[in-house]
CSV table of C-alpha atoms in Angstrom, one decimal:
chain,number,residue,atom,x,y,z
A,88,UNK,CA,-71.3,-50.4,89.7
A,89,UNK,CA,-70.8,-47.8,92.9
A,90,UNK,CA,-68.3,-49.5,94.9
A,91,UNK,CA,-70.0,-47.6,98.1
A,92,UNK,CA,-73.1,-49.9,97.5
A,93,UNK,CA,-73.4,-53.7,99.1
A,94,UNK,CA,-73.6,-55.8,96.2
A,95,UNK,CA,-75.0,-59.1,97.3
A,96,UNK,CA,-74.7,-62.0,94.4
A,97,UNK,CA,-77.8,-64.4,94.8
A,98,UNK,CA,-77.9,-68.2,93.4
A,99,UNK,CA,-81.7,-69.3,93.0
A,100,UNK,CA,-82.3,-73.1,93.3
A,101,UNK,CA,-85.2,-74.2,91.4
A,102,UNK,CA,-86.5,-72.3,88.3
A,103,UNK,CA,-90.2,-72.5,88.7
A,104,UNK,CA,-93.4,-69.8,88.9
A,105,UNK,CA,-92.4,-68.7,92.4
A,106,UNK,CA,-88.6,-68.2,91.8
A,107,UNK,CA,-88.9,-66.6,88.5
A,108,UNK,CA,-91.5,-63.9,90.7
A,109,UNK,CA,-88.6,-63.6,93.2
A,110,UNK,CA,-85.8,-63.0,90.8
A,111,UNK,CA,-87.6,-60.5,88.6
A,112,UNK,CA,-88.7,-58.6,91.7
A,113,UNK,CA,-84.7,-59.2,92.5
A,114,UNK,CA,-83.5,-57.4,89.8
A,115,UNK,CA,-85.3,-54.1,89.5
A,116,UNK,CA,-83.4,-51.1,90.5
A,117,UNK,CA,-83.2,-50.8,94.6
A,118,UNK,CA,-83.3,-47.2,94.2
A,119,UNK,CA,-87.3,-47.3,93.0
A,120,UNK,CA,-87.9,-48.4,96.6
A,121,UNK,CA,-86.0,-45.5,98.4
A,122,UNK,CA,-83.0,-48.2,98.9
A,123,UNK,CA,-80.2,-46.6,98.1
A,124,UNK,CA,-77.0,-48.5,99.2
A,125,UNK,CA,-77.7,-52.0,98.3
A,126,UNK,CA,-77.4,-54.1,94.7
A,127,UNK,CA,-78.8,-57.3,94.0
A,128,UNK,CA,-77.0,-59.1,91.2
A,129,UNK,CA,-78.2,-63.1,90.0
A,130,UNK,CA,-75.0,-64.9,89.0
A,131,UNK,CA,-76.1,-68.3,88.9
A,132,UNK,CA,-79.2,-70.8,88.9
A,133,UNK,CA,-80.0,-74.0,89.1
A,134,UNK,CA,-82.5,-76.3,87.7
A,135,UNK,CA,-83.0,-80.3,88.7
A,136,UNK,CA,-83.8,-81.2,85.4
A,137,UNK,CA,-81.4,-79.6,82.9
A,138,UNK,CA,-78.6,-76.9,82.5
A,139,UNK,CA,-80.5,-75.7,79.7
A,140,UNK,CA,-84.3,-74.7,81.2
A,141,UNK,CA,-81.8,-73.2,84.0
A,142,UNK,CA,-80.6,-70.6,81.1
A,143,UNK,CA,-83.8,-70.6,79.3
A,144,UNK,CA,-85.0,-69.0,83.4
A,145,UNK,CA,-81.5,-66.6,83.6
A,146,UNK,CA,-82.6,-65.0,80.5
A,147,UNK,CA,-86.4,-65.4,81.3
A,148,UNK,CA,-86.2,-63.0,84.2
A,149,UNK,CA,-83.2,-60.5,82.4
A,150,UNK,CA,-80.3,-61.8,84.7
A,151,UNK,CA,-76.5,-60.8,83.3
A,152,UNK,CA,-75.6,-62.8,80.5
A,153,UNK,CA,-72.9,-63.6,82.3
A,154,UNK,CA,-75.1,-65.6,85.3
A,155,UNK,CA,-74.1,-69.3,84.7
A,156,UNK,CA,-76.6,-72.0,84.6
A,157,UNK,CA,-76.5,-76.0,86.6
A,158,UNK,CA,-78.5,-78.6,86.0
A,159,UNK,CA,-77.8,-79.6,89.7
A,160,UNK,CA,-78.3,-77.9,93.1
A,161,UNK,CA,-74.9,-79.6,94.0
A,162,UNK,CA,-73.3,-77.4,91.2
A,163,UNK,CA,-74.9,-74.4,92.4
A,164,UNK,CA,-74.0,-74.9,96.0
A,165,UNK,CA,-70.5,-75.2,95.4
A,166,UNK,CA,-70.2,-71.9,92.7
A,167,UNK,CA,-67.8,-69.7,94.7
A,168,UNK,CA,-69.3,-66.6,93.1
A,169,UNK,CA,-72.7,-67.0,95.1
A,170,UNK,CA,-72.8,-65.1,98.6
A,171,UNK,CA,-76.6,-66.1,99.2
A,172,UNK,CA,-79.1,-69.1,97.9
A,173,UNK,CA,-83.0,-68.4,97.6
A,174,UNK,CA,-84.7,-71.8,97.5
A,175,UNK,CA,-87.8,-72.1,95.2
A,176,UNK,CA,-88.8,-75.8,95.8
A,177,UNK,CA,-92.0,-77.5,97.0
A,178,UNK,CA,-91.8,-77.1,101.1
A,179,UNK,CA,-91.5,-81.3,101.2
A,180,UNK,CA,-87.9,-80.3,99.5
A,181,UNK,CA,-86.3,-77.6,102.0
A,182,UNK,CA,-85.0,-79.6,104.2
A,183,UNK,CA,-82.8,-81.2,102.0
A,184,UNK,CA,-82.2,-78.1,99.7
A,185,UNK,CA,-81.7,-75.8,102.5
A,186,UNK,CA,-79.1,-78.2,103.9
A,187,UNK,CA,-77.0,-79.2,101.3
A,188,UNK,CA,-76.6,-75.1,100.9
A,189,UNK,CA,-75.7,-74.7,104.6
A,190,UNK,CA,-73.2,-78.2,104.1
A,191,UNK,CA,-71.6,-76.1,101.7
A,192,UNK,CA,-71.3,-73.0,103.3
A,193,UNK,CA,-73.8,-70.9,101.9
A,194,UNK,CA,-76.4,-68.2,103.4
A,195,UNK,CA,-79.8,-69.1,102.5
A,196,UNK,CA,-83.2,-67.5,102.4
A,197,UNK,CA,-85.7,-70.7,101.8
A,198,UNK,CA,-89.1,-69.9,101.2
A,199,UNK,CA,-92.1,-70.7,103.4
A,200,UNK,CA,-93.0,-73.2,105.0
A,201,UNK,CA,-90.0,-73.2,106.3
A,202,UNK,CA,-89.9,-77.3,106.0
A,203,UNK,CA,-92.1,-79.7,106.9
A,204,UNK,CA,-91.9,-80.5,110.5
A,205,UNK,CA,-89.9,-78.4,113.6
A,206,UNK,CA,-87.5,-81.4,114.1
A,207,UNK,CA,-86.2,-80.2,110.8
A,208,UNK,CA,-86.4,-76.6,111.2
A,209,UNK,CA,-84.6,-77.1,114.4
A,210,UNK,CA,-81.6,-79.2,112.7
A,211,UNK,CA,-80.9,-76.3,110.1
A,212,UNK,CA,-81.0,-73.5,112.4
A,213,UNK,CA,-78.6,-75.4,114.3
A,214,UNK,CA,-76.3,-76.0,111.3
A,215,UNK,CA,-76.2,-72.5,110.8
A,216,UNK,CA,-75.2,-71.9,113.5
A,217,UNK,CA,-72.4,-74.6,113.4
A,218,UNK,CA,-70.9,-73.0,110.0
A,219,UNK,CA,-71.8,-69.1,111.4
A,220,UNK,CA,-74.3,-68.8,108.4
A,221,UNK,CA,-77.5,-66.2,107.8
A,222,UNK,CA,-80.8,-68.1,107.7
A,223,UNK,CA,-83.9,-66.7,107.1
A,224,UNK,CA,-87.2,-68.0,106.2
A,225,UNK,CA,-89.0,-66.4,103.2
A,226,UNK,CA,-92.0,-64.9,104.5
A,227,UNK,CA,-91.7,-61.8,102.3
A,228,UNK,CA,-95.0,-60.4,103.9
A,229,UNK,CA,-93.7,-59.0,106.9
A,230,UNK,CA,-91.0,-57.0,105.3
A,231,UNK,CA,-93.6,-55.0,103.5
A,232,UNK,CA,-93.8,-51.3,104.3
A,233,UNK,CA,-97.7,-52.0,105.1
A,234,UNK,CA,-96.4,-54.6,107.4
A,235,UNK,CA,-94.3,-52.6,109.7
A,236,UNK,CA,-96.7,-50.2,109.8
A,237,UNK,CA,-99.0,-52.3,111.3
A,238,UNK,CA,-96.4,-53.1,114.1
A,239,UNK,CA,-96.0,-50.3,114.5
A,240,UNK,CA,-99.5,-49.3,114.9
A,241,UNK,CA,-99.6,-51.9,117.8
A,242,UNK,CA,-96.2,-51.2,119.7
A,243,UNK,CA,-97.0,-47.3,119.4
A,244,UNK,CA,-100.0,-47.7,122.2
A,245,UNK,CA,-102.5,-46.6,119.4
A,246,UNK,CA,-104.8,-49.7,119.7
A,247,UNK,CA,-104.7,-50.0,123.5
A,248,UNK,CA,-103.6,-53.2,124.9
A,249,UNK,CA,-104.3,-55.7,121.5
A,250,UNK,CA,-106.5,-58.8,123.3
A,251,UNK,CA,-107.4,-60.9,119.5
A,252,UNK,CA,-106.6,-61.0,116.1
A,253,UNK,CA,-108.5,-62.4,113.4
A,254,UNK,CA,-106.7,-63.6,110.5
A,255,UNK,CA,-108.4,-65.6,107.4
A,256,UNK,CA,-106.8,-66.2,103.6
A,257,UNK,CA,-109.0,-68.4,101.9
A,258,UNK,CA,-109.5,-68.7,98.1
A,259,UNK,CA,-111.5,-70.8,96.4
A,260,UNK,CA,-110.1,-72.9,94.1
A,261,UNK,CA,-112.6,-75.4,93.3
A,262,UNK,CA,-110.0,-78.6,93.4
A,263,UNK,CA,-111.9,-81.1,91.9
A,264,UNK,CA,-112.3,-79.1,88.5
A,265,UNK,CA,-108.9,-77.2,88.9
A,266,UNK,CA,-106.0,-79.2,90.7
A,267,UNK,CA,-104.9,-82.7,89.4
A,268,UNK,CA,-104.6,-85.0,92.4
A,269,UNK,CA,-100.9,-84.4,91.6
A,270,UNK,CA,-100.5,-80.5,92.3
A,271,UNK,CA,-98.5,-79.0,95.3
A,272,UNK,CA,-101.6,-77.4,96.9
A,273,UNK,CA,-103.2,-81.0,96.9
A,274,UNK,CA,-100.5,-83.6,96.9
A,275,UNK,CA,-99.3,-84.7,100.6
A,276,UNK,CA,-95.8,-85.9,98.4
A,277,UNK,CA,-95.2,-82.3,98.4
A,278,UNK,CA,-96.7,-81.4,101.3
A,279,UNK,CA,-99.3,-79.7,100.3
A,280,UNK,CA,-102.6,-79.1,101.5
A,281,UNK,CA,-104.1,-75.2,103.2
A,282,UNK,CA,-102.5,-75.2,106.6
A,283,UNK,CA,-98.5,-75.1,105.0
A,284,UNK,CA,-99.1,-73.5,101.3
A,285,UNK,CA,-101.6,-70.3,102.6
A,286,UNK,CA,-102.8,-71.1,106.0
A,287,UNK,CA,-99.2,-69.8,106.8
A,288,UNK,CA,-100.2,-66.6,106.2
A,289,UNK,CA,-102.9,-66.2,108.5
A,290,UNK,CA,-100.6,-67.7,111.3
A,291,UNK,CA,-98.0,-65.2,110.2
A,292,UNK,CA,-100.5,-62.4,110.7
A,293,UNK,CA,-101.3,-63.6,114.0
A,294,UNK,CA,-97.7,-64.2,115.0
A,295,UNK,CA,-96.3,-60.9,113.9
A,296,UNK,CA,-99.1,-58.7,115.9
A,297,UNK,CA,-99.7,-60.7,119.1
A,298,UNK,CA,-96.2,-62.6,119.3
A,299,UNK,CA,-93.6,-59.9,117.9
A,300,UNK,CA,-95.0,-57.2,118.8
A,301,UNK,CA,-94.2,-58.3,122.6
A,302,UNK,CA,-90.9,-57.6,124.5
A,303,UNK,CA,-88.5,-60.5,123.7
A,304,UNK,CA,-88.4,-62.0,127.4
A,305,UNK,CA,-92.2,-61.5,127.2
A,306,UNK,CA,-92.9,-63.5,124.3
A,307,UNK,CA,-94.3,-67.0,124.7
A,308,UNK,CA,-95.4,-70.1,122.3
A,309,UNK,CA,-99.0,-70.1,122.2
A,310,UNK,CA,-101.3,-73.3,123.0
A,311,UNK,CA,-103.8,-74.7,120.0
A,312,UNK,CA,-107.0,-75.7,119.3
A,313,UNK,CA,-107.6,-76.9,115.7
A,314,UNK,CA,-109.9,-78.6,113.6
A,315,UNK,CA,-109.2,-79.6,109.7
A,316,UNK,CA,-111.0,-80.9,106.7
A,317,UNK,CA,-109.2,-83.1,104.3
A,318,UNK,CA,-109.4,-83.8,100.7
A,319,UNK,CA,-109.5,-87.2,98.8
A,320,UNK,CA,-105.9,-87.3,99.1
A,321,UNK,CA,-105.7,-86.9,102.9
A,322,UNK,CA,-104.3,-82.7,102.4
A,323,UNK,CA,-106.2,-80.4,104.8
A,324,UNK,CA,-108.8,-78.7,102.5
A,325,UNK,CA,-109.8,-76.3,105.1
A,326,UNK,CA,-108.4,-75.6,108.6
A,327,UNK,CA,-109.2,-73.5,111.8
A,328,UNK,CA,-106.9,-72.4,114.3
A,329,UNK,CA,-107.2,-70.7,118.0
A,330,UNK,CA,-104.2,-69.8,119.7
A,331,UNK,CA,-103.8,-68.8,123.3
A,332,UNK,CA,-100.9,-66.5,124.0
A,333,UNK,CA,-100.0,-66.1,127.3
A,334,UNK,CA,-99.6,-62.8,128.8
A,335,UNK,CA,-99.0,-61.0,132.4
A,336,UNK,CA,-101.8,-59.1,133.5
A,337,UNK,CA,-99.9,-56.2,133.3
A,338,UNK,CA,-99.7,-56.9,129.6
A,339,UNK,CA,-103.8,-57.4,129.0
A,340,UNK,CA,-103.9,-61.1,130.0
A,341,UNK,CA,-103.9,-64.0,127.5
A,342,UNK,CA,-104.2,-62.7,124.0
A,343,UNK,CA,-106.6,-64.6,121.5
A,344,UNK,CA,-105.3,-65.3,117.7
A,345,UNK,CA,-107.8,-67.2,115.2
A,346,UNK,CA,-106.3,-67.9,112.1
A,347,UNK,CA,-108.0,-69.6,109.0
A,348,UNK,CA,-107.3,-70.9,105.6
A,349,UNK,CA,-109.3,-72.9,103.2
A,350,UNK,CA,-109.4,-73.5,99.7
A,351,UNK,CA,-113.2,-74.6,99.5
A,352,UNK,CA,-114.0,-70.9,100.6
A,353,UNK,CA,-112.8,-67.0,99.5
A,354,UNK,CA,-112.0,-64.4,101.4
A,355,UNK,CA,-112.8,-62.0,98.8
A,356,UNK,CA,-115.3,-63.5,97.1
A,357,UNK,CA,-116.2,-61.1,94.5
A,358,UNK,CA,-112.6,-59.8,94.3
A,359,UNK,CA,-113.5,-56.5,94.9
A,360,UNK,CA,-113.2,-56.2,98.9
A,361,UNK,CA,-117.0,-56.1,99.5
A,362,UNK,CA,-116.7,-59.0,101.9
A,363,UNK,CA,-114.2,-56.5,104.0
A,364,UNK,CA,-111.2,-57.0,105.5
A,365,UNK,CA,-109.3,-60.5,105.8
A,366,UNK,CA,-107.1,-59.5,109.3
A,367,UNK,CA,-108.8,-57.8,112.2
A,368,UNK,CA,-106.0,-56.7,114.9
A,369,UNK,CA,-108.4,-55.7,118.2
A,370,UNK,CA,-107.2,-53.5,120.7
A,371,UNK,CA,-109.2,-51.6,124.3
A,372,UNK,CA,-108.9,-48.4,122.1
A,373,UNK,CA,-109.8,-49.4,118.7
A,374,UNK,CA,-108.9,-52.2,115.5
A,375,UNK,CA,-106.7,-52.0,112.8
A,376,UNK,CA,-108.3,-54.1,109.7
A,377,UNK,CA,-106.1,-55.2,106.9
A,378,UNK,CA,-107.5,-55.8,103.7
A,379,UNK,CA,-107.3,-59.6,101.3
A,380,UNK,CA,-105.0,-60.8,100.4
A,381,UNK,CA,-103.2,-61.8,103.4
A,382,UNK,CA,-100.3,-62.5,101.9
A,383,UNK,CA,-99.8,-59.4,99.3
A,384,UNK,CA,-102.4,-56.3,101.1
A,385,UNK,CA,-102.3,-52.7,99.8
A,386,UNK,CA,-104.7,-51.4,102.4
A,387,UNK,CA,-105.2,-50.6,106.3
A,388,UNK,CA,-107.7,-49.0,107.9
A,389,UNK,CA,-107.3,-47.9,111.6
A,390,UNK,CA,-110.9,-47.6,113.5
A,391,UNK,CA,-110.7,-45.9,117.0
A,392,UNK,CA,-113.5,-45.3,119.8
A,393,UNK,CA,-112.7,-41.8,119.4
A,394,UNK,CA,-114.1,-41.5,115.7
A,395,UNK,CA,-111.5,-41.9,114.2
A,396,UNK,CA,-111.0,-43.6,111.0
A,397,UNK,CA,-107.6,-43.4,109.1
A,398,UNK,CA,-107.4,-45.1,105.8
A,399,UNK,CA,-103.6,-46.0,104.2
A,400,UNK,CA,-103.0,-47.6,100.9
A,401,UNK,CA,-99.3,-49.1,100.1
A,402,UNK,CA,-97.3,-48.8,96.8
A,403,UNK,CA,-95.1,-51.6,95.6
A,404,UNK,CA,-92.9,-49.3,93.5
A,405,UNK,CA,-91.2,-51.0,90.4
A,406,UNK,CA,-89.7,-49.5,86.9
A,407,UNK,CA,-91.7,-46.7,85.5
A,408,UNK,CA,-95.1,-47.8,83.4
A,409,UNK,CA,-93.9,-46.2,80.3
A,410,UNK,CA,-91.1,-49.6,79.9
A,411,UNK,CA,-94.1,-51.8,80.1
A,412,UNK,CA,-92.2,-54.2,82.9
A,413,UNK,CA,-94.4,-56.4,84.6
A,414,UNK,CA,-94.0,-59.2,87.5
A,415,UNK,CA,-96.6,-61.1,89.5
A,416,UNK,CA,-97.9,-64.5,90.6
A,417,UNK,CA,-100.5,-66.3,88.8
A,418,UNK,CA,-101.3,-62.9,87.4
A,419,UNK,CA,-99.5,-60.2,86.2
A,420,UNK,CA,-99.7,-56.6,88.1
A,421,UNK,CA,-100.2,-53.7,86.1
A,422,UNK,CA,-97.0,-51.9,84.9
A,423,UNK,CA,-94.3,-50.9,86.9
A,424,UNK,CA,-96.0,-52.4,89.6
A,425,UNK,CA,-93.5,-54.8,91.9
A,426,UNK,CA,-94.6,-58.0,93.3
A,427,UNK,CA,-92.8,-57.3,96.5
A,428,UNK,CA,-90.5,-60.3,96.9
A,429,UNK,CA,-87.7,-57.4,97.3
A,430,UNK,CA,-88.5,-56.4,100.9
A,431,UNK,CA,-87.1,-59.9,102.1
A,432,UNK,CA,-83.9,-59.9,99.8
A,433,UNK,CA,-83.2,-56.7,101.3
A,434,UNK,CA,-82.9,-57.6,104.5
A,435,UNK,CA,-80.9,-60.1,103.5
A,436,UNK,CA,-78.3,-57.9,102.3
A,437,UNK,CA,-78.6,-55.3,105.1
A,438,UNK,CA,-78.0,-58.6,107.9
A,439,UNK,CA,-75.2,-59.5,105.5
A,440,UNK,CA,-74.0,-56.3,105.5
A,441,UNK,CA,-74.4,-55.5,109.1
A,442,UNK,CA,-72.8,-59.3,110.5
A,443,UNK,CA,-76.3,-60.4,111.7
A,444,UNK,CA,-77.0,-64.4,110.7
A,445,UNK,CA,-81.2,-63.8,111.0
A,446,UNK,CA,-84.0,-61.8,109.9
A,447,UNK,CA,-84.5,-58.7,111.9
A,448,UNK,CA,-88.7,-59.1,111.7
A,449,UNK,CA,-89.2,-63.6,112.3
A,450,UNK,CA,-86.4,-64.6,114.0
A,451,UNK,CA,-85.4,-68.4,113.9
A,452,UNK,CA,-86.9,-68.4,117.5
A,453,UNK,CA,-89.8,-67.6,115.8
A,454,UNK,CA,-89.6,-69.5,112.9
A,455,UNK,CA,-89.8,-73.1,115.3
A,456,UNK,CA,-92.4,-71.7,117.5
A,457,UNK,CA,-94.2,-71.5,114.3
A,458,UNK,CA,-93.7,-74.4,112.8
A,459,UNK,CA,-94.4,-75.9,116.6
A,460,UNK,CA,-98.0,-74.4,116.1
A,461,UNK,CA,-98.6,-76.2,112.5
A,462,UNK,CA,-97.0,-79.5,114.0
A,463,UNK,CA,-100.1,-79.6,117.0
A,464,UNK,CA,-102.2,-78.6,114.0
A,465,UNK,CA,-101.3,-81.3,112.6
A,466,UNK,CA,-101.3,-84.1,115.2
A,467,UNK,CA,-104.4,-82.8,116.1
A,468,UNK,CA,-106.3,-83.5,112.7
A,469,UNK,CA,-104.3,-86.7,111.9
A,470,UNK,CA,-102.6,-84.7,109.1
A,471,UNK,CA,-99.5,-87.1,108.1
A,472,UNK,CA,-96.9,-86.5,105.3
A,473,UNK,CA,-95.1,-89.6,103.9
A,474,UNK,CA,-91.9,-90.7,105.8
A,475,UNK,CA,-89.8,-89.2,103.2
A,476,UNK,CA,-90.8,-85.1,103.6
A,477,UNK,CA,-91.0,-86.1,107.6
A,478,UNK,CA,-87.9,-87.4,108.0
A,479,UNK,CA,-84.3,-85.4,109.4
A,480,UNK,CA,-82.4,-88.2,107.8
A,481,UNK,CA,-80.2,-86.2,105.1
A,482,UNK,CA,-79.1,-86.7,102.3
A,483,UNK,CA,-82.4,-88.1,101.1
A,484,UNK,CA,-83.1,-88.4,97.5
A,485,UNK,CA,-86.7,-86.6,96.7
């Protein structure tokens, strides 16, 4: 392997649907994206059950057969060989994955929702700062080409002064017929429920065009209104959010984001975009629209007073068709098309590389005003997770 390339040697904790997605993504060739002086390499995973469904997942997504395999986190977390841990667990485990990484000295990249609660965001982002650690949450979305583009779009002056943004993902999954009262989306043990498995994403749309697009001295944590509907087992089943963000006059005045998420509903109900666009970024000159789903879009369209229209679809560039690779979620992509988990692990390895200890596009400043926002959300629909996903005690055995 070029020694002129950053080699970053990953550890994934927790060998389920949304890790093996990552770690495939992981391992495909840098150099398919344009990213040419990087390496990702999987030497070790973990899985809480046995040491052997952790190889069956190594060899599953085609790490080196040299990548060992735990049947403990603790294992993994003290493997000398691993520079960086992605964690793969329900959000009601983070907290206590994410610190027993940090405890042992270990970056981390820990998927979305960052945990449960800011109290515990707060206490990790201060131990890694304690131990001079990188910490980044997962939220792969806004390292997507399409995604800086948009921010771009905003920043450049295009749209005007941006006043609202409307930002929906909604899928209907029919619970009753589909989910057993056990399943993540569902089960408050895990967490689950819209608002911190896919009503994220809407918030993360909002965040990232009327929140980061701002000066950093300008920015500032929005207030909430919020209403929710809850399932049989007391998880929000649909939620609605408006967020105030204040601005100077000089800067347009307060700026309006609505974010929704609901699992009753679908915000492409025929799958085929008909119902138009899911995120609606509105500015004095014009919109740009972004297209379902929130949380993996291929397509922009800008619409200005002037007339103009401007149309963009994005690629998410994997090995050539012809091998017949394939990745996805839920659903495979066609050939040779990526997921797009990558984005994020790059910018891992470029803040690595470059000495910085955050993500470059949701800083952890960011990251607690978020999880701030979900915590009103919250309090103000009497949405309560059992005492042991809420609490900051650690360790805690889950």
């Amino acid at each position: 392997m070029p020694s002129d390339k950053y080699i970053l040697k990953w550890g994934i904790l927790a060998t389920g649907g949304i890790a093996e997605t990552f770690t495939r993504d992981l391992l495909v060739n840098p150099e398919y994206r344009g990213v040419n002086d990087i390496v990702h390499t999987v030497v070790a995973a973990a899985s809480s059950s046995s040491a052997d469904r952790a190889k069956q997942f190594l060899k599953k997504v085609g790490a080196a057969e040299t990548a060992k395999a735990y049947g403990s986190y603790k294992e993994l977390v003290v493997d000398k060989d691993v520079d960086i841990v992605y964690i793969a667990t329900p959000h009601s485990h983070h907290y206590q994955n994410a610190m027993l990484c940090l405890e042992a000295g270990k970056n981390v990249l820990c998927e979305k929702a960052f945990t449960v609660n800011t109290a515990q965001t707060k206490l990790l982002v201060a131990k890694a700062k304690e131990k001079n650690l990188f910490l980044m949450e997962a939220v792969w979305t806004r390292y997507f080409p399409l995604s800086v583009y948009v921010r771009e779009t905003i920043t450049s002056g295009r749209l005007g002064k941006v006043h609202r943004t409307f930002a929906d993902l909604s899928m209907a999954m029919d619970p009753e017929k589909t989910l057993p009262d056990t399943h993540r989306m569902v089960n408050p043990d895990l967490a689950g429920g819209a608002l911190l498995d896919v009503g994220i994403y809407a918030l993360t749309w909002v965040f990232q065009t009327l929140y980061h697009t701002q000066p950093a001295d300008a920015r500032k944590a929005p207030t909430v209104l919020s209403t929710l509907k809850k399932y049989h087992t007391g998880a929000d089943v649909q939620t609605t959010m408006l967020l105030t963000f204040p601005r100077s006059d000089e800067a347009g005045g307060d700026a309006h984001g609505i974010a929704t998420t609901s699992i009753r509903t679908a915000a492409d109900p025929d799958g085929k975009g008909t119902a138009g666009p899911a995120i609606r970024v509105q500015g004095e000159k014009g919109e740009i629209q972004v297209f379902h789903p929130a949380f993996r879009p291929t397509r922009t369209k800008v619409i200005l007073t002037d007339g103009t229209v401007e149309e963009k679809t994005f690629d998410f560039p994997g090995p050539p068709k012809e091998t017949g690779w394939q990745n996805g979620f839920g659903e495979l992509n066609p050939p040779g098309v990526a997921h797009g988990m990558y984005w994020e692990a790059d910018e891992c390895a470029y803040a690595l590389k470059e000495g910085r200890k955050e993500g470059k596009y949701e800083s952890l400043e960011e990251s607690i005003v978020i999880m701030e926002t979900m915590d009103e959300v919250r309090k103000q629909g009497g949405l309560k997770y059992p005492e042991k996903i809420e609490t900051t005690d650690y360790p805690v055995d889950l």
